[in-house]
mmCIF file of C-alpha atoms in Angstrom:
data_model
loop_
_atom_site.group_PDB
_atom_site.id
_atom_site.type_symbol
_atom_site.label_atom_id
_atom_site.label_comp_id
_atom_site.label_asym_id
_atom_site.label_seq_id
_atom_site.Cartn_x
_atom_site.Cartn_y
_atom_site.Cartn_z
ATOM 1 C CA MET Y 1 68.432 83.278 39.944
ATOM 2 C CA ALA Y 2 71.912 85.437 39.725
ATOM 3 C CA ALA Y 3 71.794 85.333 35.995
ATOM 4 C CA SER Y 4 67.974 86.235 35.857
ATOM 5 C CA THR Y 5 68.323 89.092 38.180
ATOM 6 C CA HIS Y 6 72.002 90.604 36.536
ATOM 7 C CA HIS Y 7 70.332 92.780 34.000
ATOM 8 C CA ARG Y 8 68.376 94.595 36.757
ATOM 9 C CA LEU Y 9 71.444 95.929 37.978
ATOM 10 C CA ALA Y 10 71.764 99.707 37.424
ATOM 11 C CA PRO Y 11 74.991 101.889 36.911
ATOM 12 C CA SER Y 12 76.350 103.423 40.399
ATOM 13 C CA HIS Y 13 74.452 107.052 39.863
ATOM 14 C CA LEU Y 14 71.066 104.830 39.999
ATOM 15 C CA LEU Y 15 72.213 103.085 43.312
ATOM 16 C CA ARG Y 16 71.337 106.768 45.152
ATOM 17 C CA GLY Y 17 67.584 106.160 44.279
ATOM 18 C CA PHE Y 18 65.278 104.241 45.867
ATOM 19 C CA GLY Y 19 63.405 102.697 42.885
ATOM 20 C CA LEU Y 20 66.602 100.074 42.291
ATOM 21 C CA PRO Y 21 66.177 98.649 45.844
ATOM 22 C CA VAL Y 22 62.456 98.183 45.437
ATOM 23 C CA GLN Y 23 63.036 96.723 41.671
ATOM 24 C CA LEU Y 24 65.866 94.382 43.063
ATOM 25 C CA VAL Y 25 63.788 93.023 46.250
ATOM 26 C CA ALA Y 26 60.535 92.166 43.736
ATOM 27 C CA GLY Y 27 63.162 90.443 41.433
ATOM 28 C CA TRP Y 28 64.289 88.314 43.951
ATOM 29 C CA ILE Y 29 61.058 87.632 45.379
ATOM 30 C CA SER Y 30 59.652 86.753 42.085
ATOM 31 C CA ASP Y 31 62.722 84.731 40.788
ATOM 32 C CA SER Y 32 62.412 82.059 44.063
ATOM 33 C CA PRO Y 33 59.029 82.508 45.028
ATOM 34 C CA HIS Y 34 58.905 79.310 47.068
ATOM 35 C CA ARG Y 35 61.679 80.338 49.186
ATOM 36 C CA GLY Y 36 59.913 83.766 50.061
ATOM 37 C CA PHE Y 37 56.636 81.590 50.521
ATOM 38 C CA THR Y 38 58.733 79.312 53.073
ATOM 39 C CA ALA Y 39 60.125 82.225 54.709
ATOM 40 C CA SER Y 40 56.845 83.977 55.321
ATOM 41 C CA ILE Y 41 55.214 80.136 56.784
ATOM 42 C CA ALA Y 42 58.044 80.141 59.129
ATOM 43 C CA VAL Y 43 57.530 83.955 60.234
ATOM 44 C CA SER Y 44 53.963 82.878 60.367
ATOM 45 C CA ILE Y 45 54.619 80.150 63.040
ATOM 46 C CA GLU Y 46 56.985 82.087 64.798
ATOM 47 C CA GLY Y 47 54.715 84.988 65.311
ATOM 48 C CA ALA Y 48 51.799 82.524 66.420
ATOM 49 C CA MET Y 49 54.001 81.403 69.045
ATOM 50 C CA ILE Y 50 54.912 84.639 70.153
ATOM 51 C CA LEU Y 51 51.210 85.917 70.162
ATOM 52 C CA THR Y 52 50.141 82.880 71.822
ATOM 53 C CA ILE Y 53 52.650 83.267 74.609
ATOM 54 C CA ALA Y 54 51.290 86.845 75.016
ATOM 55 C CA GLY Y 55 47.871 85.742 75.016
ATOM 56 C CA ILE Y 56 47.743 83.063 77.402
ATOM 57 C CA GLY Y 57 49.796 85.320 79.913
ATOM 58 C CA HIS Y 58 47.313 87.500 79.517
ATOM 59 C CA GLY Y 59 44.269 85.482 79.934
ATOM 60 C CA LEU Y 60 45.723 84.168 83.172
ATOM 61 C CA LYS Y 61 45.010 87.223 85.069
ATOM 62 C CA SER Y 62 41.098 87.021 84.673
ATOM 63 C CA ASP Y 63 40.982 83.798 86.297
ATOM 64 C CA PRO Y 64 44.281 82.767 88.270
ATOM 65 C CA THR Y 65 43.250 79.135 89.603
ATOM 66 C CA GLN Y 66 46.108 76.921 90.717
ATOM 67 C CA LEU Y 67 45.052 74.765 87.578
ATOM 68 C CA ARG Y 68 45.245 77.543 85.313
ATOM 69 C CA VAL Y 69 48.700 78.478 86.697
ATOM 70 C CA LEU Y 70 50.432 75.207 86.141
ATOM 71 C CA VAL Y 71 48.985 74.788 82.745
ATOM 72 C CA THR Y 72 49.758 78.140 81.531
ATOM 73 C CA LEU Y 73 53.271 77.783 83.004
ATOM 74 C CA TYR Y 74 54.161 74.408 81.258
ATOM 75 C CA ALA Y 75 52.559 75.859 77.935
ATOM 76 C CA THR Y 76 54.632 79.012 78.281
ATOM 77 C CA ILE Y 77 57.835 77.040 78.813
ATOM 78 C CA LEU Y 78 57.310 74.822 75.956
ATOM 79 C CA LEU Y 79 56.013 77.757 73.656
ATOM 80 C CA LEU Y 80 59.113 79.648 74.683
ATOM 81 C CA PHE Y 81 61.482 76.718 73.727
ATOM 82 C CA VAL Y 82 59.472 76.317 70.259
ATOM 83 C CA SER Y 83 59.840 80.307 69.750
ATOM 84 C CA ALA Y 84 63.701 80.285 70.499
ATOM 85 C CA VAL Y 85 64.305 77.589 68.012
ATOM 86 C CA GLY Y 86 61.987 79.521 65.558
ATOM 87 C CA PHE Y 87 64.241 82.308 65.950
ATOM 88 C CA VAL Y 88 67.458 80.511 65.081
ATOM 89 C CA PHE Y 89 65.832 79.471 62.273
ATOM 90 C CA LEU Y 90 64.832 82.511 60.890
ATOM 91 C CA SER Y 91 68.401 83.722 61.685
ATOM 92 C CA ILE Y 92 69.695 80.836 59.355
ATOM 93 C CA GLU Y 93 67.004 81.224 56.935
ATOM 94 C CA GLY Y 94 68.219 85.036 56.464
ATOM 95 C CA TYR Y 95 71.663 84.070 56.195
ATOM 96 C CA PHE Y 96 71.424 81.472 53.243
ATOM 97 C CA SER Y 97 68.934 83.789 51.567
ATOM 98 C CA VAL Y 98 71.337 86.493 51.268
ATOM 99 C CA ILE Y 99 74.495 84.174 50.604
ATOM 100 C CA GLU Y 100 72.619 82.895 47.315
ATOM 101 C CA LYS Y 101 72.690 86.537 46.168
ATOM 102 C CA ALA Y 102 76.538 86.774 46.234
ATOM 103 C CA GLN Y 103 76.783 87.662 42.408
ATOM 104 C CA GLU Y 104 74.291 90.446 42.719
ATOM 105 C CA PHE Y 105 76.028 91.792 46.144
ATOM 106 C CA GLY Y 106 79.224 91.525 44.547
ATOM 107 C CA VAL Y 107 78.204 93.712 41.263
ATOM 108 C CA LEU Y 108 76.499 96.407 43.515
ATOM 109 C CA LYS Y 109 79.515 96.774 45.476
ATOM 110 C CA VAL Y 110 81.494 97.108 42.655
ATOM 111 C CA LEU Y 111 79.024 99.925 41.528
ATOM 112 C CA GLY Y 112 79.523 101.659 44.666
ATOM 113 C CA ALA Y 113 77.037 100.006 47.010
ATOM 114 C CA SER Y 114 77.242 100.922 50.635
ATOM 115 C CA MET Y 115 76.652 98.713 53.581
ATOM 116 C CA ARG Y 116 73.728 101.315 54.372
ATOM 117 C CA TYR Y 117 72.292 100.400 50.816
ATOM 118 C CA PHE Y 118 72.903 96.576 51.519
ATOM 119 C CA LEU Y 119 71.003 97.202 54.823
ATOM 120 C CA LEU Y 120 68.350 98.666 52.718
ATOM 121 C CA LEU Y 121 67.525 95.912 50.517
ATOM 122 C CA LEU Y 122 67.586 93.616 53.453
ATOM 123 C CA PHE Y 123 64.876 95.637 55.345
ATOM 124 C CA LEU Y 124 62.650 95.741 52.413
ATOM 125 C CA GLU Y 125 63.141 92.136 51.643
ATOM 126 C CA ASN Y 126 62.056 91.232 55.516
ATOM 127 C CA LEU Y 127 59.452 93.812 55.075
ATOM 128 C CA THR Y 128 58.053 91.940 52.291
ATOM 129 C CA ILE Y 129 58.179 88.390 54.121
ATOM 130 C CA CYS Y 130 57.675 89.488 57.549
ATOM 131 C CA VAL Y 131 54.245 91.806 57.083
ATOM 132 C CA PRO Y 132 52.324 89.149 55.653
ATOM 133 C CA GLY Y 133 53.696 86.408 57.799
ATOM 134 C CA THR Y 134 52.584 88.287 60.378
ATOM 135 C CA VAL Y 135 49.047 88.919 59.353
ATOM 136 C CA VAL Y 136 48.905 84.975 59.019
ATOM 137 C CA ALA Y 137 50.057 84.518 62.714
ATOM 138 C CA ILE Y 138 47.618 87.160 63.899
ATOM 139 C CA GLY Y 139 44.788 84.809 62.157
ATOM 140 C CA LEU Y 140 46.426 81.658 63.402
ATOM 141 C CA THR Y 141 46.258 83.190 66.890
ATOM 142 C CA PHE Y 142 42.626 83.918 66.619
ATOM 143 C CA LEU Y 143 42.058 80.199 65.250
ATOM 144 C CA THR Y 144 43.909 78.850 68.058
ATOM 145 C CA ARG Y 145 42.122 81.058 70.775
ATOM 146 C CA TRP Y 146 38.898 79.570 69.411
ATOM 147 C CA GLY Y 147 40.177 76.312 69.680
ATOM 148 C CA LEU Y 148 41.224 76.481 73.134
ATOM 149 C CA GLY Y 149 38.117 78.122 74.425
ATOM 150 C CA PHE Y 150 36.094 75.310 72.831
ATOM 151 C CA SER Y 151 38.215 72.148 73.845
ATOM 152 C CA PHE Y 152 39.790 73.660 76.849
ATOM 153 C CA PRO Y 153 38.324 76.512 78.570
ATOM 154 C CA ASP Y 154 39.121 75.409 82.384
ATOM 155 C CA PHE Y 155 42.619 74.960 81.795
ATOM 156 C CA LEU Y 156 43.864 77.702 79.123
ATOM 157 C CA ARG Y 157 42.417 81.306 78.389
ATOM 158 C CA LEU Y 158 43.940 82.746 74.921
ATOM 159 C CA ASP Y 159 43.435 86.743 74.973
ATOM 160 C CA VAL Y 160 43.709 88.961 72.059
ATOM 161 C CA VAL Y 161 46.595 91.151 73.205
ATOM 162 C CA TYR Y 162 46.920 94.023 70.306
ATOM 163 C CA LEU Y 163 50.333 95.352 71.381
ATOM 164 C CA SER Y 164 51.954 91.995 70.735
ATOM 165 C CA TRP Y 165 51.072 92.162 67.243
ATOM 166 C CA PRO Y 166 54.121 94.738 66.299
ATOM 167 C CA ILE Y 167 56.321 93.139 68.959
ATOM 168 C CA ALA Y 168 55.838 89.653 66.865
ATOM 169 C CA PHE Y 169 56.455 91.670 63.921
ATOM 170 C CA GLY Y 170 59.733 92.957 65.298
ATOM 171 C CA ILE Y 171 60.908 89.988 66.786
ATOM 172 C CA THR Y 172 60.652 88.017 63.505
ATOM 173 C CA ALA Y 173 61.644 90.840 61.590
ATOM 174 C CA THR Y 174 65.046 91.103 63.751
ATOM 175 C CA ALA Y 175 65.855 87.466 63.673
ATOM 176 C CA SER Y 176 65.932 87.574 59.566
ATOM 177 C CA LEU Y 177 67.712 90.482 59.830
ATOM 178 C CA ILE Y 178 70.346 89.483 62.218
ATOM 179 C CA GLY Y 179 71.224 86.216 59.806
ATOM 180 C CA GLY Y 180 70.849 88.425 56.723
ATOM 181 C CA VAL Y 181 73.324 91.352 58.151
ATOM 182 C CA ILE Y 182 75.958 88.216 59.155
ATOM 183 C CA GLY Y 183 75.378 86.687 55.533
ATOM 184 C CA ALA Y 184 75.897 90.164 53.714
ATOM 185 C CA ARG Y 185 79.144 90.622 54.767
ATOM 186 C CA LYS Y 186 80.562 86.957 53.448
ATOM 187 C CA ALA Y 187 78.024 87.310 50.114
ATOM 188 C CA ILE Y 188 79.572 91.044 49.390
ATOM 189 C CA ARG Y 189 83.515 89.668 49.970
ATOM 190 C CA ASP Y 190 82.791 86.363 47.976
ATOM 191 C CA GLY Y 191 80.603 88.329 45.318
ATOM 192 C CA VAL Y 192 83.225 90.903 44.693
ATOM 193 C CA ILE Y 193 85.373 87.988 43.893
ATOM 194 C CA GLN Y 194 82.962 86.698 41.582
ATOM 195 C CA ALA Y 195 82.332 89.941 39.719
ATOM 196 C CA LEU Y 196 85.718 90.776 39.280
ATOM 197 C CA SER Y 197 86.595 87.314 37.961
ATOM 198 C CA TYR Y 198 83.367 87.645 35.838
ATOM 199 C CA GLU Y 199 84.688 91.164 34.201
ATOM 200 C CA ALA Y 200 88.206 89.536 33.482
#
């Protein structure tokens, strides 16, 4: 993948524009579509967990019977655990996604890219992955709502909480960014060594 995107890297004066980051991110996604697809699926699952937690919590308010409280409490604890695992997984995914781009990051650093520039790249890549992932998560939540209403109407109620949509996006994007930022430091350091060795 590094060799196929190396030709898209430009002289340092182009690093100040916005076009090159978009081209780089588009190149990374097109060069490794399976990784982008896997990351989007992980985002959709994590987002669905978050939206479901918000939905069943809101649904309990309409009919807080003792049975509903117990089932909702158990389901919320379980979903919170799964969501925490998903958060860690997204961070690890973001970390290794950046590590794979060490050569490109090193060349960009040699050309004069700042940390703010790398953060822009990470933000654009996460936007590309997390937006469709969150949309799928919303669809999964509607499907889950229908399934619960059909199968377990007396135990759980899942409401649609529109305010939780941007929250789900923010949490999944934050998880990916945390891993990406941690990985970026190592990728830049290792990539600079590779780039200078290559030039030599």
